[in-house]
Amino acid sequence: MRANDIFAGSLLVAVSLYGIYLALQFPSFGGLGPAFFPLVLLGILLCCALALIVSGLRKLPRQALFELDPWARSPRAVGTLLLIPAAILFYIATARTLGFLVVAPIIMFVLLLWGRGVRRAPISAALAVIFPVAIYWTFAVMLRVPLPAGILRDVRLF
Amino acid sequence: MQFGELVLALEVVLTFEVLSVILLAAAFGIFVGSMPGISVTLAIALLVPITFFMDTAPALAAVATVAAIAIFAGDLPGALLRIPGTPASAAYTEEAYAMTRKGLGSHILGVSLICSVIGGLFGTLALSFIAPNLARFALSFGYFEYFWLVVMGLTAAAFVSAEQPLKGVISLALGLFLSTVGFDPIYSHPRFTFGLIELFGGINFIAALIGMFAIAEICRVFASGNGGGKVVRGGTNIFRGAGPVVWKYKGHVARGPVIGTFVGSLPGAGADLAAWISYALSRRFSKTPKKYGTGHPEGVVAATSTNNAAACGTWIPALVFGIPGDSVTAVVIGILFLQGIQPGPRIFIDQTTMVYAIFVAFFIANLILIPLGWLAIKASGIFTRISQVDVMSVVLILAIVGSFAIENSVTGIVVMLVLGILAFFMQENGFPIAPVVLGLIMGPLLERYFFQSVMRSGGDPMAFLGSPISVVLATVTLLIILLPIVQRGRALYRQHKHGS
């Protein structure tokens, strides 16, 4: 989804101003304190954001305010887009309790179903188990990354 | 170079034991380099306990091999999936991916392989023959020079990475600003942490890298409904046509490794910064700068030879002074101590055989990069037979695990998610992603060099241009900034002259 630069510029102006407000509250420790570097950067950001708004205004006659890619026009596409953050949030919420080897296959299965269609469910299910197991073996067993064991905590794996 | 010692080193390295270790390390390097969640530093750190049980020669050979190979391997997912395997490949990921979209994926990877090998061999030769001299010059870099070097590299990244330099600058400023989250490096005052313990350590750049490149790309693939679309790689012969391309841009292939070796030998500046500087400079010297960003091999040729040379260059200060060139060589210094080798000027006198053994190992690693890299490119061809959605589903799980693995905490995953969504909308609106990551990495360094320079200058701003090196670097920076303005001006002038 492309928005005219005015929106990006305005958002950045707001962020910069808020950041400057926060930074100005840092103590100065006599001399250039911790606020100096962020203030310089926020200043640059602010100037660029204003320039962006100007450039957006100049493009206004020719360019639409909002532009949606063809794919973004369908609700299915928007749903697909939201699927990824939803999957990640689902992982964050449940992985500790359920364990990686439960949550990851669920996520993969849902994604594969969505992408490949319900007809190819059996293969999708197989893939949804094989890959997380392989990844678990690589990272948790070989590289000793403490992926959450969850409900499989008491099961001896590998 | 004492040839007697070199022969001894060859005898030590060219044994079944060391050579098989090199081969295994090379395979490990390919794997590590092509996984966006595993950094080269992590990989080398994982090797440390294994090196306990090894003799000195195989231990050092293993580490050198992993470093040399992984830098190339980062190009594979970069070109095929638009997700760089290592930050060093981020400078030209967009370019390489654009070429893959044109059906030239194999081709650009073949070109990248050849240039990587050339760069690596050059870096090895530089390391072997001129290490002490280069290290002495690198030592003449003080705070001011470092400050300008980082400014130059960052400016290059901002101005070269986007259609509109303004958006490149915004991306860079954003990345630099994000790097200030957490405790500040001078006074340890918490900045922008909103009281959250998780933010005290700042925003981890690997999680950011994964989020901004991988998550954004996954969203894009899923959203555009590319269910049946396959990654077009095109062409089975990887090296066909690669030779002429490399020869055509031989200037960049010649210049790239020099930049890489030099920037790599500066402690703190690594392959990432070197690759960006090289990419930007290649555009400056290019006869067809307009083609950059459309899928043009020139920038890739320059940058990929640079980062392989830089991977060797970082060993120069490490060996000669015990000062790490980057985080990888910091671990290497630890390994050297564990093996009873003291880095420092005397290393070339007391431990000549082992030092030469390192050079030989680097040399061999860069040579086996050719067949191994070819195999890796061929193997990555499997992505053409799988639909993008399937690939991205697996990549998502890998991304989650990778972000978690950095600090074994969920914070990494959250950072990945937030920045991923941000990156998605940024890219939709023409804001480049790579400068954000570079800003995140370089921000703390830039701030530290700036403060140290200010303290050293005693309040005198002219001290910033006190040395010839500073003046040169500052001038180059200015040129990079003025370049688009000059080009715009020239275009407008031509338009005016010919009467539009």
XYZ file of C-alpha atoms in Angstrom:
658
model
C 0.000 0.000 0.000
C 1.596 3.177 -1.124
C 0.606 6.371 0.550
C 1.624 9.758 -0.664
C 4.808 10.907 1.000
C 2.791 13.410 2.991
C 1.682 10.633 5.321
C 5.137 9.185 5.791
C 6.475 12.685 6.307
C 3.814 13.603 8.835
C 4.316 10.393 10.757
C 8.042 11.010 10.874
C 7.515 14.599 12.007
C 5.348 13.349 14.851
C 7.879 10.682 15.830
C 10.793 13.126 15.644
C 9.023 15.727 17.765
C 8.113 13.140 20.379
C 11.661 11.825 20.373
C 13.057 15.335 20.758
C 10.677 15.926 23.648
C 11.920 12.759 25.365
C 15.569 13.450 24.626
C 15.434 16.959 26.021
C 14.627 15.390 29.392
C 17.879 13.455 29.554
C 20.363 14.852 32.079
C 23.311 16.674 30.595
C 26.165 15.526 32.882
C 27.888 18.827 32.110
C 28.790 19.051 28.460
C 27.454 17.002 25.570
C 25.268 14.511 27.370
C 23.438 11.405 26.244
C 20.879 13.613 24.523
C 23.297 15.041 21.957
C 23.494 12.211 19.457
C 19.753 11.411 19.466
C 18.936 15.110 19.132
C 21.204 15.491 16.097
C 19.631 12.427 14.491
C 16.094 13.518 15.324
C 16.893 16.938 13.942
C 18.040 15.406 10.669
C 14.963 13.182 10.674
C 12.714 16.180 11.261
C 14.232 18.194 8.431
C 14.022 15.254 6.053
C 10.434 14.578 7.119
C 9.481 18.174 6.355
C 11.232 17.915 2.999
C 9.273 14.728 2.380
C 5.980 16.498 3.093
C 6.941 19.244 0.683
C 7.866 16.756 -2.007
C 4.632 14.880 -1.374
C 2.607 18.061 -1.749
C 4.355 18.793 -5.027
C 3.501 15.351 -6.340
C -0.120 15.688 -5.307
C -1.621 16.843 -8.617
C -0.093 13.938 -10.487
C -0.107 11.179 -7.920
C -3.080 9.726 -6.089
C -3.198 10.078 -2.332
C -3.322 6.349 -1.782
C -2.267 3.670 -4.132
C -3.079 0.042 -3.656
C -1.298 -2.692 -5.487
C -3.668 -4.939 -7.452
C -3.230 -7.692 -4.926
C -4.131 -5.479 -2.007
C -7.633 -4.881 -3.346
C -8.926 -8.285 -2.312
C -9.861 -9.041 1.285
C -8.167 -12.423 0.960
C -4.875 -10.711 0.322
C -5.245 -8.483 3.341
C -6.090 -11.535 5.411
C -2.989 -13.257 4.132
C -0.906 -10.279 5.056
C -2.234 -10.315 8.601
C -1.579 -14.036 8.829
C 2.156 -13.605 9.308
C 2.103 -11.252 12.285
C -0.737 -13.339 13.707
C 1.408 -16.454 13.405
C 4.326 -14.757 15.122
C 2.104 -13.429 17.921
C 0.635 -16.906 18.322
C 4.141 -18.282 18.707
C 5.122 -15.654 21.255
C 1.989 -16.340 23.282
C 1.991 -20.124 23.264
C 5.492 -21.436 22.605
C 6.604 -21.354 26.213
C 3.651 -23.422 27.408
C 3.081 -25.710 24.459
C 6.618 -26.058 23.228
C 8.303 -25.418 19.915
C 7.560 -28.858 18.501
C 3.844 -28.280 18.995
C 3.494 -24.651 17.959
C 5.810 -24.608 14.950
C 4.054 -27.450 13.113
C 0.698 -25.786 13.798
C 1.927 -22.514 12.320
C 3.498 -24.192 9.320
C 0.428 -26.307 8.679
C -1.857 -23.282 8.700
C 0.448 -21.332 6.404
C 0.847 -24.210 3.993
C -2.899 -24.817 3.919
C -3.516 -21.179 3.197
C -0.917 -21.055 0.489
C -1.341 -24.404 -1.193
C -5.023 -25.031 -0.690
C -6.925 -27.613 1.323
C -6.615 -30.295 -1.324
C -2.938 -30.792 -0.655
C -3.454 -31.107 3.084
C -1.736 -34.482 3.618
C 1.550 -33.319 2.098
C 1.246 -30.035 3.912
C 0.791 -31.906 7.184
C 3.855 -34.020 6.503
C 5.974 -30.980 5.654
C 4.627 -29.185 8.705
C 6.104 -31.909 10.880
C 9.326 -32.669 9.021
C 10.689 -29.153 8.853
C 10.133 -28.105 12.464
C 11.679 -31.377 13.601
C 14.713 -30.802 11.368
C 15.007 -27.232 12.592
C 14.658 -28.360 16.181
C 17.399 -30.930 15.693
C 19.718 -28.364 14.111
C 19.200 -25.574 16.588
C 18.155 -27.186 19.854
C 20.193 -30.358 19.724
C 23.241 -29.447 17.650
C 23.586 -25.772 18.445
C 22.148 -26.023 21.968
C 19.653 -23.211 21.542
C 17.103 -23.546 24.372
C 13.956 -23.769 22.279
C 10.975 -24.201 24.597
C 10.117 -27.825 25.238
C 6.632 -27.025 26.540
C 4.382 -29.993 27.070
C 7.029 -32.316 25.701
C 9.271 -31.374 28.587
C 9.355 -34.821 30.068
C 9.687 -36.634 26.782
C 13.169 -37.814 25.924
C 13.954 -36.426 22.486
C 17.120 -37.309 20.594
C 58.244 -13.808 3.668
C 60.551 -16.555 4.799
C 60.201 -19.408 2.392
C 61.697 -21.932 4.738
C 58.903 -21.269 7.192
C 56.359 -21.314 4.389
C 57.449 -24.804 3.428
C 57.115 -25.886 7.055
C 53.644 -24.377 7.166
C 52.670 -26.225 3.997
C 53.853 -29.457 5.536
C 51.726 -28.763 8.592
C 48.585 -27.859 6.669
C 48.733 -30.304 3.782
C 47.972 -33.292 5.949
C 44.900 -35.473 5.843
C 43.813 -34.279 9.256
C 44.006 -30.561 8.554
C 42.590 -30.840 5.057
C 39.584 -32.813 6.220
C 39.030 -30.290 8.985
C 39.123 -27.542 6.360
C 36.569 -29.408 4.260
C 34.201 -29.883 7.186
C 34.676 -26.279 8.253
C 33.905 -25.170 4.706
C 30.632 -27.113 4.695
C 29.797 -25.579 8.063
C 30.670 -22.182 6.640
C 28.290 -22.597 3.712
C 25.495 -23.591 6.072
C 26.146 -20.796 8.532
C 26.581 -18.141 5.893
C 23.354 -18.973 4.128
C 21.259 -18.958 7.297
C 20.164 -15.401 8.062
C 19.697 -16.225 11.736
C 23.201 -17.516 12.322
C 25.919 -14.903 12.264
C 29.502 -15.763 11.400
C 30.520 -14.670 14.899
C 28.114 -17.158 16.445
C 29.439 -19.891 14.204
C 33.046 -19.221 15.153
C 32.080 -18.988 18.811
C 30.462 -22.407 18.507
C 33.733 -23.739 17.154
C 35.693 -22.604 20.202
C 34.914 -25.607 22.393
C 35.677 -27.899 19.471
C 39.062 -26.268 19.018
C 39.942 -27.265 22.597
C 40.371 -30.779 21.324
C 42.318 -29.867 18.228
C 45.942 -29.118 17.553
C 46.835 -25.562 16.661
C 47.038 -25.961 12.908
C 43.648 -27.600 12.354
C 42.024 -25.249 14.868
C 43.247 -22.125 13.107
C 42.583 -23.606 9.691
C 38.989 -24.372 10.687
C 38.315 -20.845 11.891
C 39.921 -19.220 8.870
C 37.928 -21.462 6.549
C 34.568 -20.765 8.163
C 35.172 -17.013 8.011
C 36.282 -17.065 4.386
C 33.457 -19.293 3.141
C 30.558 -17.864 5.134
C 31.045 -14.407 3.655
C 30.274 -15.785 0.208
C 27.445 -18.033 1.388
C 25.509 -14.994 2.597
C 24.942 -14.090 -1.051
C 22.868 -17.193 -1.726
C 19.697 -16.321 0.177
C 20.271 -12.685 -0.664
C 20.027 -13.267 -4.370
C 17.376 -15.970 -4.295
C 15.154 -14.858 -1.442
C 16.086 -11.197 -0.997
C 17.182 -12.073 2.521
C 20.933 -11.596 3.133
C 22.583 -14.465 4.952
C 25.105 -12.144 6.573
C 25.015 -8.347 6.977
C 27.991 -8.137 4.599
C 25.736 -9.166 1.728
C 23.064 -6.595 2.534
C 24.662 -3.910 0.380
C 23.848 -5.700 -2.842
C 20.953 -7.962 -1.902
C 18.434 -5.820 -3.748
C 20.614 -5.752 -6.835
C 21.220 -9.493 -6.863
C 17.554 -10.241 -6.254
C 16.578 -7.954 -9.110
C 18.825 -10.030 -11.315
C 17.234 -13.232 -10.084
C 13.823 -11.806 -10.974
C 15.146 -11.318 -14.491
C 16.023 -14.984 -14.627
C 19.715 -14.379 -14.019
C 19.944 -15.873 -10.545
C 22.483 -18.579 -11.381
C 24.436 -16.106 -13.404
C 24.804 -13.502 -10.676
C 25.689 -16.162 -8.133
C 28.356 -17.483 -10.467
C 29.702 -13.972 -10.920
C 29.564 -13.445 -7.182
C 31.440 -16.680 -6.585
C 34.257 -15.767 -8.958
C 34.575 -12.272 -7.512
C 34.442 -13.611 -3.967
C 37.278 -16.003 -4.720
C 39.337 -13.252 -6.348
C 38.662 -10.947 -3.415
C 39.476 -13.654 -0.904
C 42.713 -14.593 -2.625
C 43.759 -10.972 -2.805
C 42.943 -10.529 0.874
C 44.963 -13.621 1.710
C 47.961 -12.371 -0.258
C 47.644 -8.958 1.382
C 47.441 -10.610 4.779
C 50.489 -12.716 4.040
C 52.768 -10.160 2.513
C 51.902 -6.770 3.821
C 50.194 -7.408 7.151
C 52.694 -5.608 9.355
C 52.880 -2.563 7.064
C 49.160 -2.289 6.632
C 48.708 -2.611 10.359
C 51.112 0.251 10.938
C 49.126 2.467 8.574
C 45.866 1.395 10.162
C 47.266 2.476 13.511
C 47.646 5.991 12.198
C 43.877 6.143 12.180
C 42.857 8.077 15.231
C 39.433 9.018 16.533
C 38.868 11.731 13.925
C 39.805 9.480 11.050
C 37.561 6.717 12.330
C 34.732 9.171 12.733
C 35.035 10.316 9.130
C 35.393 6.771 7.872
C 32.131 5.732 9.489
C 30.408 8.927 8.318
C 31.639 8.261 4.799
C 30.465 4.669 4.827
C 27.061 5.588 6.195
C 26.623 8.445 3.735
C 27.481 6.059 0.929
C 24.842 3.636 2.138
C 22.188 6.328 2.435
C 22.744 7.980 -0.908
C 23.292 4.931 -3.020
C 20.566 2.697 -1.727
C 17.439 4.457 -2.868
C 15.876 6.119 -5.868
C 15.385 9.231 -3.792
C 18.443 9.982 -1.672
C 16.108 11.737 0.757
C 14.492 8.424 1.639
C 17.883 6.793 1.983
C 18.926 9.449 4.462
C 15.687 8.985 6.393
C 16.254 5.214 6.557
C 19.782 5.752 7.784
C 18.755 8.355 10.356
C 16.056 5.979 11.548
C 18.555 3.152 11.943
C 21.003 5.380 13.764
C 18.229 6.629 16.010
C 17.103 3.078 16.824
C 20.678 2.289 17.802
C 20.446 4.902 20.566
C 17.762 2.881 22.364
C 19.219 1.415 25.513
C 22.086 2.557 27.709
C 24.219 5.187 26.065
C 27.863 4.220 25.579
C 29.391 7.154 27.466
C 27.239 7.830 30.522
C 25.173 4.638 30.649
C 21.990 6.640 30.855
C 18.926 4.728 29.631
C 17.521 6.252 26.466
C 14.048 5.645 25.034
C 13.642 2.468 27.063
C 10.259 3.418 28.575
C 11.264 1.479 31.654
C 11.319 -1.862 29.850
C 14.183 -4.101 30.929
C 14.094 -5.773 27.550
C 15.128 -2.529 25.881
C 18.047 -1.823 28.230
C 20.365 -3.717 25.947
C 19.143 -1.857 22.925
C 17.663 -3.239 19.754
C 19.572 -6.263 18.558
C 20.674 -5.780 14.981
C 20.433 -9.442 14.004
C 16.795 -9.557 15.068
C 16.341 -6.335 13.128
C 18.097 -7.808 10.095
C 15.900 -10.881 10.168
C 12.748 -8.878 10.768
C 13.369 -6.240 8.143
C 14.571 -8.538 5.414
C 12.936 -11.880 6.131
C 9.595 -10.975 7.699
C 8.924 -8.171 5.272
C 9.695 -10.474 2.371
C 7.531 -13.265 3.778
C 4.641 -10.818 4.131
C 5.143 -9.657 0.596
C 5.232 -13.150 -0.844
C 2.129 -14.243 1.036
C 0.220 -11.067 0.358
C 0.865 -10.985 -3.344
C -0.588 -14.456 -3.552
C 2.519 -15.835 -5.181
C 1.278 -19.259 -4.302
C 2.281 -20.818 -7.542
C 5.065 -18.435 -8.393
C 8.456 -20.001 -8.319
C 11.750 -18.341 -7.682
C 13.106 -18.010 -11.163
C 16.734 -18.916 -11.246
C 17.298 -19.517 -14.892
C 20.172 -21.197 -16.600
C 21.872 -24.359 -15.508
C 25.399 -23.359 -16.316
C 26.475 -21.204 -13.451
C 29.711 -19.981 -14.889
C 28.631 -19.388 -18.451
C 28.817 -15.709 -19.168
C 30.286 -15.031 -15.762
C 33.823 -14.692 -17.082
C 33.015 -11.903 -19.562
C 31.068 -10.010 -16.901
C 33.953 -10.156 -14.471
C 36.367 -9.088 -17.192
C 34.099 -6.237 -18.226
C 34.155 -4.809 -14.739
C 37.776 -5.711 -14.032
C 38.353 -2.238 -12.650
C 35.918 -2.931 -9.847
C 37.345 -6.387 -9.300
C 40.766 -4.790 -8.981
C 39.622 -1.948 -6.734
C 37.172 -3.911 -4.593
C 39.621 -6.154 -2.746
C 41.905 -3.197 -2.047
C 39.036 -1.351 -0.365
C 38.054 -4.542 1.428
C 41.494 -5.345 2.752
C 42.037 -1.800 3.887
C 38.662 -1.155 5.514
C 38.741 -4.631 7.032
C 42.109 -3.927 8.598
C 40.661 -0.976 10.490
C 39.578 -2.292 13.874
C 35.822 -2.013 14.276
C 35.068 -1.484 10.609
C 34.246 -4.836 9.103
C 33.090 -6.473 5.926
C 29.647 -4.848 6.214
C 30.911 -1.289 6.033
C 33.507 -2.216 3.423
C 30.879 -3.721 1.137
C 28.760 -0.568 1.285
C 31.679 1.724 0.601
C 32.696 -0.440 -2.325
C 29.174 -0.545 -3.756
C 28.865 3.222 -3.517
C 32.288 3.887 -4.978
C 31.645 1.497 -7.848
C 28.543 3.491 -8.725
C 30.567 6.685 -8.580
C 33.083 5.286 -11.033
C 30.557 3.480 -13.160
C 29.845 4.423 -16.741
C 26.237 3.356 -16.286
C 25.198 4.492 -12.821
C 21.557 4.633 -13.814
C 21.445 0.889 -14.125
C 22.133 0.381 -10.437
C 19.129 -1.069 -8.678
C 17.602 -2.554 -11.804
C 19.522 -5.779 -11.681
C 22.974 -4.779 -12.802
C 26.009 -6.870 -11.948
C 28.515 -4.041 -11.627
C 27.805 -3.161 -8.008
C 27.638 -6.803 -7.020
C 31.018 -7.456 -8.647
C 32.631 -4.694 -6.646
C 30.991 -5.348 -3.292
C 31.261 -9.113 -3.237
C 34.988 -9.062 -3.946
C 35.334 -6.420 -1.257
C 33.661 -8.285 1.552
C 35.677 -11.443 0.982
C 38.883 -9.419 1.065
C 37.648 -7.623 4.180
C 37.112 -10.970 5.907
C 40.862 -11.521 5.539
C 41.726 -7.926 6.286
C 40.163 -8.128 9.728
C 42.836 -10.637 10.695
C 45.609 -8.130 10.120
C 45.194 -6.017 13.270
C 44.199 -9.150 15.164
C 47.431 -10.952 14.401
C 49.747 -7.976 14.422
C 48.379 -6.142 17.453
C 45.897 -8.394 19.160
C 43.251 -5.830 18.285
C 40.212 -7.412 16.633
C 39.220 -6.137 13.222
C 35.626 -7.208 13.845
C 33.676 -9.426 16.206
C 34.770 -12.591 14.391
C 38.449 -11.847 14.926
C 37.709 -10.971 18.536
C 36.765 -14.604 19.031
C 39.781 -15.638 16.964
C 42.109 -13.802 19.323
C 40.561 -15.788 22.142
C 41.238 -18.996 20.253
C 44.826 -17.908 19.634
C 45.359 -17.411 23.350
C 43.812 -20.793 24.078
C 46.273 -22.347 21.668
C 49.130 -20.624 23.407
C 49.766 -18.096 20.647
C 50.259 -14.508 21.678
C 49.075 -12.054 19.009
C 51.314 -9.066 18.618
C 54.238 -7.889 16.513
C 56.387 -10.761 17.722
C 53.947 -13.286 16.309
C 55.731 -13.108 12.996
C 58.986 -13.985 14.722
C 57.961 -16.433 17.432
C 55.151 -18.267 15.698
C 56.039 -17.911 12.060
C 55.017 -21.420 11.084
C 51.560 -21.121 12.620
C 50.973 -17.678 11.133
C 51.942 -18.952 7.712
C 49.705 -21.953 8.332
C 46.810 -19.504 8.741
C 47.695 -17.886 5.418
C 47.869 -21.266 3.711
C 44.529 -22.260 5.211
C 42.922 -19.055 3.931
C 44.388 -19.737 0.524
C 43.066 -23.273 0.424
C 39.681 -22.157 1.759
C 39.297 -19.635 -1.033
C 40.238 -22.269 -3.581
C 37.787 -24.887 -2.360
C 35.217 -22.118 -2.306
C 35.040 -22.620 -6.074
C 33.788 -26.211 -6.151
C 31.915 -25.900 -2.858
C 30.286 -22.658 -3.866
C 29.301 -24.179 -7.173
C 27.731 -27.103 -5.308
C 25.928 -24.734 -2.985
C 24.550 -22.710 -5.896
C 23.433 -25.885 -7.605
C 21.863 -27.171 -4.390
C 20.050 -23.911 -3.882
C 18.433 -24.639 -7.215
C 16.003 -26.723 -5.252
C 14.231 -23.467 -4.530
C 13.135 -23.256 -8.151
C 11.106 -26.410 -7.843
C 9.294 -25.318 -4.728
C 6.710 -22.606 -4.624
C 7.650 -19.436 -2.830
C 4.901 -19.833 -0.266
C 6.325 -23.166 0.872
C 9.809 -21.741 1.108
C 8.617 -18.728 3.034
C 6.683 -20.882 5.505
C 9.917 -22.599 6.467
C 11.793 -19.314 6.432
C 9.274 -17.933 8.928
C 10.005 -20.717 11.408
C 13.732 -20.249 10.841
C 13.347 -16.519 11.353
C 11.554 -17.025 14.655
C 14.176 -19.482 15.850
C 17.021 -17.296 14.619
C 15.742 -14.190 16.391
C 15.169 -16.182 19.563
C 18.615 -17.753 19.419
C 20.530 -14.469 19.549
C 19.976 -13.885 23.226
C 17.758 -16.897 23.977
C 14.903 -14.518 24.655
C 11.524 -13.712 23.202
C 12.552 -10.046 22.920
C 14.345 -10.910 19.735
C 11.151 -12.277 18.240
C 9.207 -9.171 19.227
C 11.862 -6.905 17.696
C 11.757 -9.039 14.568
C 7.982 -8.688 14.318
C 7.777 -4.942 14.943
C 10.610 -4.043 12.605
C 9.366 -6.516 10.034
C 6.012 -4.794 9.803
C 7.727 -1.418 9.708
C 10.040 -2.599 6.956
C 7.125 -3.909 4.911
C 5.458 -0.525 4.815
C 8.761 1.240 4.344
C 9.609 -0.778 1.275
C 6.132 -0.318 -0.160
C 6.765 3.405 -0.014
C 10.222 3.448 -1.488
C 12.295 3.585 1.685
C 15.376 1.320 1.513
C 15.884 -1.175 4.316
C 19.589 -1.847 4.328
C 20.628 1.594 5.641
C 18.420 1.036 8.684
C 20.331 -2.110 9.566
C 23.659 -0.472 8.862
C 22.658 2.477 11.046
C 21.737 0.084 13.843
C 25.123 -1.608 13.628
C 27.239 1.493 13.198
C 25.326 3.890 15.465
C 27.096 3.074 18.733
C 30.469 3.170 16.995
C 29.726 6.503 15.379
C 28.626 8.012 18.665
C 31.661 6.725 20.493
C 34.096 7.969 17.842
C 32.347 11.313 17.796
C 32.539 11.781 21.558
C 36.139 10.639 21.683
C 36.973 13.031 18.871
C 35.259 15.901 20.627
C 37.126 15.179 23.835
C 40.391 14.923 21.945
C 39.745 18.139 20.058
C 39.253 20.073 23.264
C 36.392 22.028 21.753
C 38.230 22.973 18.571
C 36.124 21.947 15.567
C 39.034 22.341 13.141
C 40.665 19.368 14.801
C 38.201 17.243 12.872
C 40.064 18.122 9.703
C 43.466 18.036 11.333
C 45.037 15.216 9.384
C 45.309 14.554 5.649
C 43.399 11.309 6.059
C 40.509 13.138 7.720
C 40.421 15.707 4.951
C 40.366 13.017 2.260
C 37.591 11.079 3.952
C 35.557 14.210 4.601
C 35.956 15.274 0.982
C 34.818 11.898 -0.313
C 31.786 12.135 1.963
C 30.964 15.542 0.574
C 31.326 14.244 -2.968
C 28.915 11.410 -2.264
C 26.370 13.889 -0.935
C 26.817 16.302 -3.812
C 26.769 13.644 -6.510
C 23.001 13.380 -6.944
C 22.644 17.146 -6.798
C 25.281 17.551 -9.481
C 23.633 14.882 -11.591
C 20.217 16.546 -11.212
C 21.761 19.849 -12.105
C 23.412 18.440 -15.187
C 20.193 16.747 -16.303
C 18.231 19.959 -15.850
C 20.880 21.896 -17.739
C 20.788 19.467 -20.636
C 17.008 19.646 -20.689
C 17.150 23.405 -20.767
C 19.761 23.470 -23.499
C 17.850 21.190 -25.809
C 14.627 22.986 -25.112
C 12.144 20.580 -23.506
